[in-house]
Amino acid sequence: MDILPILCSLRYNKTGALLIGLQIALTLAIVANSVFIVQAYRREIQRPSGLDEANIFTMSNEWALEEGDVVAHTKEDVAALRALPGVIDAEATGGFPLCGCGGLYYLELKNPQADKFHPTIIKTYLVDDHALSAYGLNLVAGRWFTPTEVGLARNVNPDVPVAAVITRQLANEMFPAGNALGQLVSVVREKPSRIVGILEAATSTDFDSYRQGDAAFVPLQWVGNYVNYVVRTRPGDQTRVMKVAQDKLYALSRQRVLKNAQTFAQIRRHAALDKRTTSVMLSVVCAVLLTVTVFGIVGVTQLWVTQRRRFIGMRRALGARRRDILEYFLIENLLIAGVGCALGIALGLAGNTWLRTEVYALGPMSPAYICIAALLVLGLSQAAVLWPALRAASVPPAIATRGL
Amino acid sequence: MVGYYSELAVRSLRRNVVLTTLMVVAVGVGIGVCMTALTTLRAMSGNPIPDKSAQLFVPHINAWDPARGKPGTSDSQFSYRDAMALMKAHRGVRQAAMYQVILNVKTLSGRLEQAHGRATFADFFPMFGVPFRSGAPWGAKQDDDRDNVVVLSSKLADRLFPHIEPVGRIVTLTGRDYRVVGVIRPWILTPRFYDLSDADQFAFGETEDFFLPFPTAITRQIIPRNYTSCMEEDRQWVEWEGRLTSGCYWVQFWVQLPTAAQVRDFNTFLQGYAIEQQRLGFYHYPPRVRMLDVMDWLAFNHVSDGSVRVNMMIATGLLVVCLVNAVGLMLAKFASKAAELGVRRALGASRVDLLVQCFFETVIVGLLSAALGLALTSAGLWGVRSLRGVAQDSAFGHLYRLDAQMALIVLALAVAATVLTGVYPALRAVRMQPAWQLKIQ
């Protein structure tokens, strides 16, 4: 089939071709990048928190004590929770992975080996010696804290943590030689803590954090009027314990407010909400884009068919078959879509580069995204042009003899 | 005349309903989805103070040791000397140095409890638009006189003075008496952007329990609760005096600069100041200055990233594609009107008359697509609210609502966009030769 006549006639229909080409290019760039973002988000919100999520629930507690000391009452609460049948262990703390709250310390890395990597905000969780079993964390090296190591995170003059446990990801970044155990790190007050253990994984307090997967735990008992209770139960006991736990705590003291009793599944859902909303929106945008582009192609091609009715009739009268007319329009569309795709690939790659400067957490986009998007758009545009092309093919040759 | 053109337009649109519908849908859907996305993204953007975030700045002087990489949050605070120099220079419309404090407050039962507070200057309150329940913030005079005044949060006020008006009463904070001059309404910032330093990331989004004047706190030698960041060279100091004269960073500073010219001027002033300070030997490393507005500050501290911007670009890209689509459809529409336009030209209409006729058609299509856009935006926002479990009248609900102002924007945008897409097709349609069109019937 001759390409030249198609190109020649396109010269007289530049505007329409330009419009379709532009739509295809933009659609391709946007769809490829959107799918890339949605996939990245999906991976992000499925990242394991390091905790035994199936068996953990949490409650938030606010003290309104008229007398007595917050630390003692919190200790009493935790002891009562730990004594409940079905409970493996419990913990009173400020923040915990995926809580979406604060109540943390921040690790500042003063190790000389870590100089070229100087982040300031490594989320550091305040826990006691029970947290390993209360959270269901997985230690891959070293040990957890002993009861004697646990200090008090007073608001004024807090104890300096003597030890620290960090995640494997953080250990590898700080000490690429693999000798993290025993090294000194500094938590806030510029006095060193020794790394005594390495965890397989622990996430930050939410999915938006810089440095996901870098976290540290220090043995300091949380002190405060707001405290979160994290309770790990035996499989199957969670619902029952949740009901019993609140009554038990209120029986101990009514000078408090217990709120937000949530299973960890609910916590994870809440933490993922923003990313899920954006993913849904981007998916809708992609669907609308593809639909609009398809309809646009249908519209413009239909216009061309109407404009060229006489010429199509003339070609048919001169011996062209229906198939030839059909092929003509399909190839014409293929040419335009091809150029549009080429432009779209360039735009998509450029857009992706810009995107990654704005969102530091996104890695490079694999070429598969652009390629599959290009094939999809090409396929859709060919399908879109099919209907007007079939209508063009059915233009009777007798049209040519009218209107002369 | 308006009536005549409107009638022509309506008739022309009715003649090819399919094409008209496609046009309305193309623009309407584009606008509906785009506006829903933009509204949702703006609500989720985590801009804690959207109406002022472009006016509030941290005038960041980076005299950090370059070998130690980028300064962190605590390293981006100010030394006492720098902060006081900036306050004295008064180069901004409003400015306030501040730092975190913790004091003991005696509750009604006689117990001592800790309260989190902030030592700051009078400008803090108007600068950040702090809402007051009763009383008023202190003024510059109280700053200068180092008065013992305090502003309380609703929560603390209710606990210390249930059922009575706190303003005018005395509160004892760590052994000293302060007179209450104002009580603020519940003020939740997500996040509390003006102080992102580590010491106690104010867990649950609430702001301080009390505020007192900065000079008063200095006179009382109230130790800062936020992290003091020092470089090796500054580490050795003793006593309170040493803290005030050392180069350690522990004061926070914000300035309000409403116009771009003021921002530039401040930047120039800041650069001059920094160079002068280095010449006098107060900085150990060459200083670099940068003006960071609220969103820049959040990004600088890795609290937020550009993902919202990216998603907004995508939503706008959708609108652009829909408009390009609409241009194609308009071309088709006007091409089919060629004969009618030819007849009018032959009967003596000028090109301008024809353009007006086309304009009316695009306006009507614009109004229809505006209606569709509004319906879709409404439905879309309802969908987002359900997805996020946000009730319409809740604290966050108003961010995800189609209010009168937004409806007006959608209307104007739809009509403007449609008219815009119709310009080129109309010009092309009007340029044709009437004789040609009349011949080919």
mmCIF file with all atom_site columns, C-alpha atoms in Angstrom, chain A residues 14 57 107 163 167 192 200 211 293 306 330 351:
data_model
loop_
_atom_site.group_PDB
_atom_site.id
_atom_site.type_symbol
_atom_site.label_atom_id
_atom_site.label_alt_id
_atom_site.label_comp_id
_atom_site.label_asym_id
_atom_site.label_entity_id
_atom_site.label_seq_id
_atom_site.pdbx_PDB_ins_code
_atom_site.Cartn_x
_atom_site.Cartn_y
_atom_site.Cartn_z
_atom_site.occupancy
_atom_site.B_iso_or_equiv
_atom_site.pdbx_formal_charge
_atom_site.auth_seq_id
_atom_site.auth_comp_id
_atom_site.auth_asym_id
_atom_site.auth_atom_id
_atom_site.pdbx_PDB_model_num
ATOM 1  C CA . LYS A 1 14  ? -2.989  19.232 9.152  1.00 0.00 ? 14  LYS A CA 1
ATOM 2  C CA . PHE A 1 57  ? -4.765  -3.986 68.549 1.00 0.00 ? 57  PHE A CA 1
ATOM 3  C CA . LEU A 1 107 ? 18.106  9.638  66.047 1.00 0.00 ? 107 LEU A CA 1
ATOM 4  C CA . ALA A 1 163 ? 21.305  0.969  73.979 1.00 0.00 ? 163 ALA A CA 1
ATOM 5  C CA . THR A 1 167 ? 16.453  -1.951 61.408 1.00 0.00 ? 167 THR A CA 1
ATOM 6  C CA . PRO A 1 192 ? 26.053  7.867  72.743 1.00 0.00 ? 192 PRO A CA 1
ATOM 7  C CA . GLU A 1 200 ? 14.531  -7.367 60.118 1.00 0.00 ? 200 GLU A CA 1
ATOM 8  C CA . ARG A 1 211 ? 13.379  7.205  54.863 1.00 0.00 ? 211 ARG A CA 1
ATOM 9  C CA . THR A 1 293 ? -9.073  10.241 23.249 1.00 0.00 ? 293 THR A CA 1
ATOM 10 C CA . THR A 1 306 ? -17.783 13.304 5.650  1.00 0.00 ? 306 THR A CA 1
ATOM 11 C CA . LEU A 1 330 ? -6.410  2.489  9.203  1.00 0.00 ? 330 LEU A CA 1
ATOM 12 C CA . GLY A 1 351 ? 7.647   13.969 32.660 1.00 0.00 ? 351 GLY A CA 1
#
